[in-house]
Tab-separated table of C-alpha atoms in Angstrom:
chain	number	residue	atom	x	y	z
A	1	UNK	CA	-169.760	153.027	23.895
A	2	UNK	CA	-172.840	151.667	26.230
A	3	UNK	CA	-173.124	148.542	24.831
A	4	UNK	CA	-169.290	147.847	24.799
A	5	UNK	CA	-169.370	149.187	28.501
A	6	UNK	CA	-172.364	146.687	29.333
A	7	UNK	CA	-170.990	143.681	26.678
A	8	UNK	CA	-167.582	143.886	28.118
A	9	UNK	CA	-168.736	143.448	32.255
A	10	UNK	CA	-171.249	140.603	30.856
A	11	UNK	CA	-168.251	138.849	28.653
A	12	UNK	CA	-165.625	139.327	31.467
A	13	UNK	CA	-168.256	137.655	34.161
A	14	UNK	CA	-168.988	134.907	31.936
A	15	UNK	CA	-165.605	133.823	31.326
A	16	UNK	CA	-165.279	134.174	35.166
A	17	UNK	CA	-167.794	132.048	35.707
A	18	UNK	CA	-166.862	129.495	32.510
A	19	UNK	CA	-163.796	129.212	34.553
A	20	UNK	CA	-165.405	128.244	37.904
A	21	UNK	CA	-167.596	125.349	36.708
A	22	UNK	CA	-164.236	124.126	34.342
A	23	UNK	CA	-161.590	124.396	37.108
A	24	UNK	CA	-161.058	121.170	38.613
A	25	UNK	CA	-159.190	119.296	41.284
A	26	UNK	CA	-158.557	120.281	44.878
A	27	UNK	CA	-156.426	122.610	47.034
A	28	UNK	CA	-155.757	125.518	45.974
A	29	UNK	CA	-157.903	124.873	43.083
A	30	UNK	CA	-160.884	125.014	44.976
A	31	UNK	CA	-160.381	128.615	46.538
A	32	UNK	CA	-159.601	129.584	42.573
A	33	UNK	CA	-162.856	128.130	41.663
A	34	UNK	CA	-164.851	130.246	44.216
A	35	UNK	CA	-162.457	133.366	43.750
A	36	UNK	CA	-163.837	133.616	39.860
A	37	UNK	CA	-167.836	132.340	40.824
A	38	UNK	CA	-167.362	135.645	43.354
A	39	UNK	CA	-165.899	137.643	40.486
A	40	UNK	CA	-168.393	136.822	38.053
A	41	UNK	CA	-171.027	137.791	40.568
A	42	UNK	CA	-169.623	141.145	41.340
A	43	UNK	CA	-168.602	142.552	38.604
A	44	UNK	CA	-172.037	143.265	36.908
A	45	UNK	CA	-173.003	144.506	40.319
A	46	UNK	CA	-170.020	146.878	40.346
A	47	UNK	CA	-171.657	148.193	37.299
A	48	UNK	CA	-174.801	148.951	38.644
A	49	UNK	CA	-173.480	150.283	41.902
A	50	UNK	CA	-171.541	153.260	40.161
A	51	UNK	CA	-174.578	154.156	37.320
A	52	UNK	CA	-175.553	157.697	37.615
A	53	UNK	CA	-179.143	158.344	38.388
A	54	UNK	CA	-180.040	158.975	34.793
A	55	UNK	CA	-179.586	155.182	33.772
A	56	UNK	CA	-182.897	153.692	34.235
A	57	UNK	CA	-186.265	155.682	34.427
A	58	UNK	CA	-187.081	154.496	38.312
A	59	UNK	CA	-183.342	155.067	39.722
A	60	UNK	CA	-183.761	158.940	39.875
A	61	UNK	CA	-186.836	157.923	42.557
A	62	UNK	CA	-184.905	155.561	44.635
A	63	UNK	CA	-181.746	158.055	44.626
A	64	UNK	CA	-185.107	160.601	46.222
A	65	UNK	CA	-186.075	157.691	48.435
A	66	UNK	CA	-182.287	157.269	49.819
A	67	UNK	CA	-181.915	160.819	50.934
A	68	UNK	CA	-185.492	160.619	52.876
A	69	UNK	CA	-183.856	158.168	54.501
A	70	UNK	CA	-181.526	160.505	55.463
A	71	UNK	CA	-183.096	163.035	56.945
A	72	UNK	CA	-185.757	160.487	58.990
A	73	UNK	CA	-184.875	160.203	62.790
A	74	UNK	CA	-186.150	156.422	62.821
A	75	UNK	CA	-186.668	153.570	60.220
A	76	UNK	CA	-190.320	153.771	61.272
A	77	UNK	CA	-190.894	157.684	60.704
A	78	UNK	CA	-188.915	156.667	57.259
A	79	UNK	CA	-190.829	153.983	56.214
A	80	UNK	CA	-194.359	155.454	56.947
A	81	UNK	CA	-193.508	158.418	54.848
A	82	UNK	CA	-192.312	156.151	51.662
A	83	UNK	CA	-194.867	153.142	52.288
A	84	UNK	CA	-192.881	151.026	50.354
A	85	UNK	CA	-192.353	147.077	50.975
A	86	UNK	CA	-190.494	146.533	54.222
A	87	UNK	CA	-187.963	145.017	52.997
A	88	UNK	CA	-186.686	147.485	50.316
A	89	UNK	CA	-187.456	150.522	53.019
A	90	UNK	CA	-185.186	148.455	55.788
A	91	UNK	CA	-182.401	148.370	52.684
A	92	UNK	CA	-182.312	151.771	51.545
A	93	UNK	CA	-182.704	152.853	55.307
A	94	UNK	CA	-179.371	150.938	56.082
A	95	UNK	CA	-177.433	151.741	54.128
A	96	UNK	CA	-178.444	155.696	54.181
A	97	UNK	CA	-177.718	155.881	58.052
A	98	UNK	CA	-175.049	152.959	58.295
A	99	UNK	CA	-173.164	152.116	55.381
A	100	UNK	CA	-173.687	156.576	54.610
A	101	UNK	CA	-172.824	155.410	51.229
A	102	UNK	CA	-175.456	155.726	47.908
A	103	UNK	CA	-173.438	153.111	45.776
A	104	UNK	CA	-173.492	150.452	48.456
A	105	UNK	CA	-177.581	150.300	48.126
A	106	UNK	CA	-177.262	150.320	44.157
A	107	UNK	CA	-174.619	147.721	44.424
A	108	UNK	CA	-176.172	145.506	47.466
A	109	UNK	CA	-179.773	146.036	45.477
A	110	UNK	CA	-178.321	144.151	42.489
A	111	UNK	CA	-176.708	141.778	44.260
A	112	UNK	CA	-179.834	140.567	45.903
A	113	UNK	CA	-181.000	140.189	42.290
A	114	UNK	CA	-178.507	137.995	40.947
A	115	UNK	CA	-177.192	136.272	44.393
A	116	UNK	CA	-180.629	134.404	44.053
A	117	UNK	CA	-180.228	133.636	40.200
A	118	UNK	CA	-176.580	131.950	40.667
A	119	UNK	CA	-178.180	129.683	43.648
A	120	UNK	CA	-181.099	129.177	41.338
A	121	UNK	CA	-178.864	128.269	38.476
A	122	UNK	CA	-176.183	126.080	40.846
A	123	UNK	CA	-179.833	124.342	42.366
A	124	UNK	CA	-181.296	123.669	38.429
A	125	UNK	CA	-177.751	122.207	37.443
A	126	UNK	CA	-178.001	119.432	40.037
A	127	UNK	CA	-180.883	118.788	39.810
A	128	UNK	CA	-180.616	118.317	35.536
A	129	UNK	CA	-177.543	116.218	36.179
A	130	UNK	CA	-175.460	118.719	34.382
A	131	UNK	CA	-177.820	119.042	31.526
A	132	UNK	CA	-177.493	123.027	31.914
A	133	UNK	CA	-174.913	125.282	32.701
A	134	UNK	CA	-174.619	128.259	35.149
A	135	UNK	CA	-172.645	129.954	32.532
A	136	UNK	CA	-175.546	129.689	30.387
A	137	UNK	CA	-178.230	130.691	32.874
A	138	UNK	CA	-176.182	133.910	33.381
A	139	UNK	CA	-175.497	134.541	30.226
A	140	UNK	CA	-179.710	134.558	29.827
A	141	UNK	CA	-180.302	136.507	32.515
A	142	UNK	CA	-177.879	139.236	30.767
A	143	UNK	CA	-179.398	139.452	27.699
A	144	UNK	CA	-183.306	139.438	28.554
A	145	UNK	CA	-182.729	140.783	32.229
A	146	UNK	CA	-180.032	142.316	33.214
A	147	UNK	CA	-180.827	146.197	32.167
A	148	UNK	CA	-184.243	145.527	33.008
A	149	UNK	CA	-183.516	145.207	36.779
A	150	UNK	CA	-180.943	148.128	36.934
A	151	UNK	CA	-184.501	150.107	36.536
A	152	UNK	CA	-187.384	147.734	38.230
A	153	UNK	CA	-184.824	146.945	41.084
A	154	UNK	CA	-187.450	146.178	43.773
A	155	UNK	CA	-189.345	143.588	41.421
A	156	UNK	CA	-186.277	142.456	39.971
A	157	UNK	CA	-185.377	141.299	43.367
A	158	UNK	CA	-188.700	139.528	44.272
A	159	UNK	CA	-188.353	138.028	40.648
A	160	UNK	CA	-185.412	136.475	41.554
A	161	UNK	CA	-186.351	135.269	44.999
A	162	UNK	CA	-189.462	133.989	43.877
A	163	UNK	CA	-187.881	131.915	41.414
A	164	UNK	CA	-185.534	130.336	43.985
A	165	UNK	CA	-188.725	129.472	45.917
A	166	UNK	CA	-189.683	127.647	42.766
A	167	UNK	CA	-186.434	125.960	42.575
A	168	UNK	CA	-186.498	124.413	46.272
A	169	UNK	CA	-190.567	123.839	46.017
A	170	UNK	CA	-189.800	121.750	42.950
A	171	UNK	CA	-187.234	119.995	45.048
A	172	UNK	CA	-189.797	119.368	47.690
A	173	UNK	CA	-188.485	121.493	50.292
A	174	UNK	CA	-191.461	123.288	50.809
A	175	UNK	CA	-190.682	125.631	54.225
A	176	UNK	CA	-187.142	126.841	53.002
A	177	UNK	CA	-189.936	127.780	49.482
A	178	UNK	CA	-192.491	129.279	51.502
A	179	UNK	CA	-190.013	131.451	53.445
A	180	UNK	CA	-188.385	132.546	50.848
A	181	UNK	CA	-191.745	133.459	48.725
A	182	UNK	CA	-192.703	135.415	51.484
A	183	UNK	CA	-189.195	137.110	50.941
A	184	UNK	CA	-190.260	138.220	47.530
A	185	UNK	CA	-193.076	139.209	48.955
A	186	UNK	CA	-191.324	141.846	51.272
A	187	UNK	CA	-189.652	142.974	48.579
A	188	UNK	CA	-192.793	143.708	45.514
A	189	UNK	CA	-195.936	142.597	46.568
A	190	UNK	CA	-196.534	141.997	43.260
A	191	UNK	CA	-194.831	138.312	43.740
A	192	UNK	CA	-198.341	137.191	45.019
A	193	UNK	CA	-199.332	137.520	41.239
A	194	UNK	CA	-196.299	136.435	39.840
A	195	UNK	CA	-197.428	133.471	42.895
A	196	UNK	CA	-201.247	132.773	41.683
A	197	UNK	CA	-199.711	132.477	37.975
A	198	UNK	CA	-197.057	130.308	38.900
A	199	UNK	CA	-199.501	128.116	40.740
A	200	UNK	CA	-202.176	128.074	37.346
A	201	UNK	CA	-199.530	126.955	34.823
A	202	UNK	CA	-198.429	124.110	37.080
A	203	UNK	CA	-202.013	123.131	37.418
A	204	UNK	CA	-202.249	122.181	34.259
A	205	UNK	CA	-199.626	119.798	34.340
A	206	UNK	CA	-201.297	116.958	36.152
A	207	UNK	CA	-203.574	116.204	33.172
A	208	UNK	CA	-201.262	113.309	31.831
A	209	UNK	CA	-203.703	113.285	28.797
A	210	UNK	CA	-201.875	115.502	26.291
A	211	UNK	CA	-205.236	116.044	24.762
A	212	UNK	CA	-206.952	117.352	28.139
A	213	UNK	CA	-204.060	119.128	28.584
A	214	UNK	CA	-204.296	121.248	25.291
A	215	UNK	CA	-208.109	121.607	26.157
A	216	UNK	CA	-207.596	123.577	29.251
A	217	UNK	CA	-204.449	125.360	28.476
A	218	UNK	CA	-206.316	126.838	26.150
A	219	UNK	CA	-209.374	127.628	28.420
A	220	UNK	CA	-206.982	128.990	30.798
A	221	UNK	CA	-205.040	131.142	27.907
A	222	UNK	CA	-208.407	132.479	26.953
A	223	UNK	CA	-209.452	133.024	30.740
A	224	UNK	CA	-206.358	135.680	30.725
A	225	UNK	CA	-207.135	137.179	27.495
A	226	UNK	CA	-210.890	137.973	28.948
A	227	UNK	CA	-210.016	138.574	32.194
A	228	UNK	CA	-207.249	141.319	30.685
A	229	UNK	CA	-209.895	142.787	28.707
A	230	UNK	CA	-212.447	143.114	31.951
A	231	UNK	CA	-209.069	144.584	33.801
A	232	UNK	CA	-210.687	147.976	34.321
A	233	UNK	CA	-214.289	147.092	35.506
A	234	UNK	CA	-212.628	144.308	37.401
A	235	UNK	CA	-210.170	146.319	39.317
A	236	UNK	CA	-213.094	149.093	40.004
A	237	UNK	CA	-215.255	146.870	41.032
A	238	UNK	CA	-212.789	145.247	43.284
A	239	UNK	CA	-211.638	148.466	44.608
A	240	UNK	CA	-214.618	150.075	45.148
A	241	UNK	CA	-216.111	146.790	47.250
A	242	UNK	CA	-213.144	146.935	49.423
A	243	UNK	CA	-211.879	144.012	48.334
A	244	UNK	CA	-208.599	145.441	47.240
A	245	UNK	CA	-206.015	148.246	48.382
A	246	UNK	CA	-205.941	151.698	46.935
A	247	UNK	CA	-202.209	150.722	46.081
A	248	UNK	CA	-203.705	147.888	43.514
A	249	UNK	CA	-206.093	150.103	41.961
A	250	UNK	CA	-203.566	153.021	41.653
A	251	UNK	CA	-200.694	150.606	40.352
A	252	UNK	CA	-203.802	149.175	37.557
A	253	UNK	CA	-204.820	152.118	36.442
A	254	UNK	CA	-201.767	154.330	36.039
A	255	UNK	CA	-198.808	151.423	34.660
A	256	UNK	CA	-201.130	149.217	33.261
A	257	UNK	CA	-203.912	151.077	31.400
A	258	UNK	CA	-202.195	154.214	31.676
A	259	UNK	CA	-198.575	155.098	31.385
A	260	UNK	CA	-197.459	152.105	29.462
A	261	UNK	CA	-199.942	152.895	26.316
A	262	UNK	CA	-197.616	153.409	22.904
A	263	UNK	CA	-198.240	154.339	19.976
A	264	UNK	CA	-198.284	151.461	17.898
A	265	UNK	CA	-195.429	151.749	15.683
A	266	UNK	CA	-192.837	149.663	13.608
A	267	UNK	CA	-189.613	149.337	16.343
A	268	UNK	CA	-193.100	148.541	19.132
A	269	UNK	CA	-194.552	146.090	17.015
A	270	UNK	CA	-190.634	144.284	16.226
A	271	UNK	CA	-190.589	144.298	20.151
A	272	UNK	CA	-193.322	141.994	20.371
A	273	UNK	CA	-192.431	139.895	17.623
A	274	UNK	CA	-189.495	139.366	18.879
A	275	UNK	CA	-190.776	138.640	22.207
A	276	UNK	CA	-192.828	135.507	21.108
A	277	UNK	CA	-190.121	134.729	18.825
A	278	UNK	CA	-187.891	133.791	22.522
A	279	UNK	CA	-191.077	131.315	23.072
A	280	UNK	CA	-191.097	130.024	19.340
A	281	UNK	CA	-187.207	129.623	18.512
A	282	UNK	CA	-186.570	126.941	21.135
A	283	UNK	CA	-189.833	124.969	20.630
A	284	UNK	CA	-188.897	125.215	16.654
A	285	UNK	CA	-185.254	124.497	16.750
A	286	UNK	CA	-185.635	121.459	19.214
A	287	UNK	CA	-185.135	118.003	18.705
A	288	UNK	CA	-185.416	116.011	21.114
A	289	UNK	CA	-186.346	116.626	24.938
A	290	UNK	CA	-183.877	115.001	27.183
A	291	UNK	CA	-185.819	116.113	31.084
A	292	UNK	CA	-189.734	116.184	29.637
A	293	UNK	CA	-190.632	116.739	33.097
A	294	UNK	CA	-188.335	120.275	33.337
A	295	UNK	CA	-189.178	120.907	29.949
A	296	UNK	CA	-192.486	121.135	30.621
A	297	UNK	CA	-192.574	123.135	33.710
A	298	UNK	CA	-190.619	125.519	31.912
A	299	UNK	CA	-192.342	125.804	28.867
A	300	UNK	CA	-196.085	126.116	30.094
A	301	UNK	CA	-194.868	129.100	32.430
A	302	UNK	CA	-193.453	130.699	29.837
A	303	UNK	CA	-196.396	130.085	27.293
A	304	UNK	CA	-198.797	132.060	30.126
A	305	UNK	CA	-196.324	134.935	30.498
A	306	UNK	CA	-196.046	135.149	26.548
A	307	UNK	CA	-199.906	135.369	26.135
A	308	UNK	CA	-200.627	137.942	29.041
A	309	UNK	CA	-197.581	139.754	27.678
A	310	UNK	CA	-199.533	139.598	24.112
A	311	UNK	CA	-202.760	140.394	24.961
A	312	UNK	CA	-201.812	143.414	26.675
A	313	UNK	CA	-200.095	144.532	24.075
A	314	UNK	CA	-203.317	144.097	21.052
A	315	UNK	CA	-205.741	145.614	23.815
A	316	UNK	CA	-204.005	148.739	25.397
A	317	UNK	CA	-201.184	149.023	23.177
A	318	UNK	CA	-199.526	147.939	26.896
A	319	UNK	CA	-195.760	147.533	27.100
A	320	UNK	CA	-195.522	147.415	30.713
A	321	UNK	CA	-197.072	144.460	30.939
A	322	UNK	CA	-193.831	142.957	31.958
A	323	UNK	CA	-194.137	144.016	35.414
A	324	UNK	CA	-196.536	141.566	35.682
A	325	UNK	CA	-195.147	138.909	33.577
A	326	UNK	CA	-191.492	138.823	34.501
A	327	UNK	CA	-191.885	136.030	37.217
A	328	UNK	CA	-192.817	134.440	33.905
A	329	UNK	CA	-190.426	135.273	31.975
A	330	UNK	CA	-187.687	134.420	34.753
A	331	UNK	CA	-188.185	131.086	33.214
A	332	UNK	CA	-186.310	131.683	30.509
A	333	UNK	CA	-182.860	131.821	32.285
A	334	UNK	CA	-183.731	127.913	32.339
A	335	UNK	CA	-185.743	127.513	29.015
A	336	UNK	CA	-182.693	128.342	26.609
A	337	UNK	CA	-180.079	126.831	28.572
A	338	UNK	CA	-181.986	123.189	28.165
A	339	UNK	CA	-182.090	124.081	24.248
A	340	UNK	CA	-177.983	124.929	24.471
A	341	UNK	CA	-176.794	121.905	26.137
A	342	UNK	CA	-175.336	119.485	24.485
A	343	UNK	CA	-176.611	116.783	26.428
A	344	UNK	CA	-179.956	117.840	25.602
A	345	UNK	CA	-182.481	118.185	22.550
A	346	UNK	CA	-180.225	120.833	20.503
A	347	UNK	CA	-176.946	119.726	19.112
A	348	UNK	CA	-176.209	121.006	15.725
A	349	UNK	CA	-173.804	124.244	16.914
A	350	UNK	CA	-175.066	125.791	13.795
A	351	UNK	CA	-178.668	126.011	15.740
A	352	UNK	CA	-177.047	126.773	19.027
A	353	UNK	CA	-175.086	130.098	17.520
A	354	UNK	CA	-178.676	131.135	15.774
A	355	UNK	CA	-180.400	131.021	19.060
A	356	UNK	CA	-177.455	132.810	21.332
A	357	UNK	CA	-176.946	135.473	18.472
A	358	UNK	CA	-180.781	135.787	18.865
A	359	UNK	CA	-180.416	136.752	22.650
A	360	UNK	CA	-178.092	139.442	21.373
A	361	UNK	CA	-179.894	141.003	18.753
A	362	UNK	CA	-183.076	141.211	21.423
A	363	UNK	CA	-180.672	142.879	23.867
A	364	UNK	CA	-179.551	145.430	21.231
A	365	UNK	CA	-182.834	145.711	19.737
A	366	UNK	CA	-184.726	146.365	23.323
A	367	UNK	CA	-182.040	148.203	25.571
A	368	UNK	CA	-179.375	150.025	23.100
A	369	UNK	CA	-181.812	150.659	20.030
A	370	UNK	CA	-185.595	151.265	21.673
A	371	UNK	CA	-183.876	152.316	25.004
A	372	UNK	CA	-186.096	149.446	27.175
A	373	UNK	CA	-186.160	150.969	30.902
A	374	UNK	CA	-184.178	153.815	29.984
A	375	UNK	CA	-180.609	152.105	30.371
A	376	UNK	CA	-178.938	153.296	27.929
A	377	UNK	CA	-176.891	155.345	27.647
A	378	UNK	CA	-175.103	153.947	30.057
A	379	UNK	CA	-173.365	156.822	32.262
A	380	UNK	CA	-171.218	156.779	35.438
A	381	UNK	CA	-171.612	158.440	38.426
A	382	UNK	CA	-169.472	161.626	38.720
A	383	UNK	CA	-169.172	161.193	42.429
């Protein structure tokens, strides 16, 4: 019953939005067009507004944090007992003392997760020349993201901010990036990492030379698998010099080295098979590479996120590691799309279906079968 609750919102927004980018002409046409791109938008956020608590490990917290915010006289009394970013506390706050309603911050937290992903995906279409399609993009973000940010909701946000900085830094408007990276920021200061990662898989592509290229992608990939082994004498060290916040420290040594250890086991080790395999599919199944520019952007962010993702896994048995990886793995939502489009590098259909049945095994497998984030099952709110 979860998964048809969860398939059936992500099928009936995805025909809403097929319909938007197919509808053509003008008049009334237009306001139809916009009527479905708003319908599409909401209705997964609907869904996450009326979830009860028990549907995703961290809501339970933020359902704690929204009746502080309750009982505080002042948003700064509030937010100097919770000390979270200023921007989530200034959300939670409002709508606890003005909107008085618990759904409207579940729904408006969600929406400020995929409001950002729909520009992102309207801003990549443009600038591809139609080569993807915001159908597509959503249709991504469903399967690898969706249930991921009904639980991470803060970082899912600066996730999706951060990669709409991307978008508009690619595009050369760098203020309208920079103000809206500090937006991330405001929301998870862990966008600075996601930030400094960004910034070293980009780096590598000015070396025209493909073999230069390879050389010190692969210093760089092997600078990440050292530094990730050093992770706990780095982060003492740093903390212990003053060089970082207790909050740093904490966060390293409790999610990363911590609370995300596993027990390595069959359905653990699938997880991260099949989490390479979203890397290897495309890069297998391709043909030929229509935008090598994009392509490449893409693929070398993605390559980073895969290998910190990895190597956190062999050394800690880590499967959090995808708090710091999912600016990363945002990438994706533009990475398959380019493979799917016909005016691309992938056009036997036979290859396509392979690839989008792939996205919905991995949801099944992650979220329904290994219960990823704790998601499922899926259970409405009684009140």
């Amino acid at each position: 019953m979860s998964a048809l609750i969860y398939l059936s919102t992500f099928f009936l927004s995805i025909v809403c939005l097929y319909l938007y980018e197919h509808i053509k002409g003008k008049g009334i046409y237009i306001y139809l067009r916009h009527f479905f791109s708003i319908i599409g938008i909401m209705l997964p956020c609907f869904l996450a507004a009326f979830r009860d608590a028990s549907v995703g490990t961290d809501t339970i917290f933020y359902q704690q944090f929204y009746i502080y915010a309750t009982e505080q006289n002042s948003f700064w009394s509030y937010h100097k007992l919770i000390d979270n970013e200023l921007a989530y506390d200034c959300l939670i706050y409002f709508c606890a003392n003005y909107l008085k309603s618990y759904h409207s911050f579940l729904f408006l937290s969600q929406s400020l997760v995929i409001v950002p992903i729909y520009l992102f995906a309207l801003k990549m279409k443009h600038q591809l020349h139609g080569n993807i399609t915001v159908t597509m993009v959503m249709f991504v973000y469903y399967m690898l993201f969706y249930n991921m940010t009904l639980n991470n909701m803060r970082q899912g946000i600066s996730a999706s901010f951060l990669i709409l900085a991307f978008g508009y830094w690619d595009e050369k408007y760098r203020i309208k990036a920079i103000m809206i990276g500090l937006i991330a920021t405001l929301f998870h200061l862990s966008a600075v990492i996601g930030v400094l990662l960004i910034v070293a898989a980009s780096f590598l592509l000015q070396y025209r030379n493909n073999g230069a290229r390879k050389s010190m992608s692969l210093i760089l990939l092997l600078g990440f698998f050292i530094t990730i082994m050093m992770l706990p004498q780095i982060a003492w060290f740093t903390y212990t010099n003053h060089l970082i916040p207790y909050s740093i420290y904490h966060y390293t040594e409790r999610y990363i080295l911590g609370e995300g250890r596993v027990n390595m086991s069959v359905g653990k080790i699938t997880m991260l098979i099949m989490r390479i395999g979203l890397l290897l599919l495309p890069l297998i199944l391709h043909e030929k590479i229509a935008d090598y520019k994009v392509y490449r952007k893409t693929e070398m962010q993605i390559i980073v996120g895969t290998t910190i993702f990895a190597s956190f896994f062999i050394i800690y048995q880590n499967i959090l590691a995808y708090r710091v990886t999912i600016f990363q793995d945002y990438f994706f939502m533009i990475f398959f799309p380019q493979a799917l489009s016909n005016r691309n590098y992938m056009r036997k259909d036979a290859k396509k279906a392979f690839l989008i049945a792939y996205l919905l095994v991995y949801w099944w497998f992650y979220y329904m079968y290994e219960g990823w984030n704790g998601t499922y099952p899926f259970v409405f709110a009684v009140s």
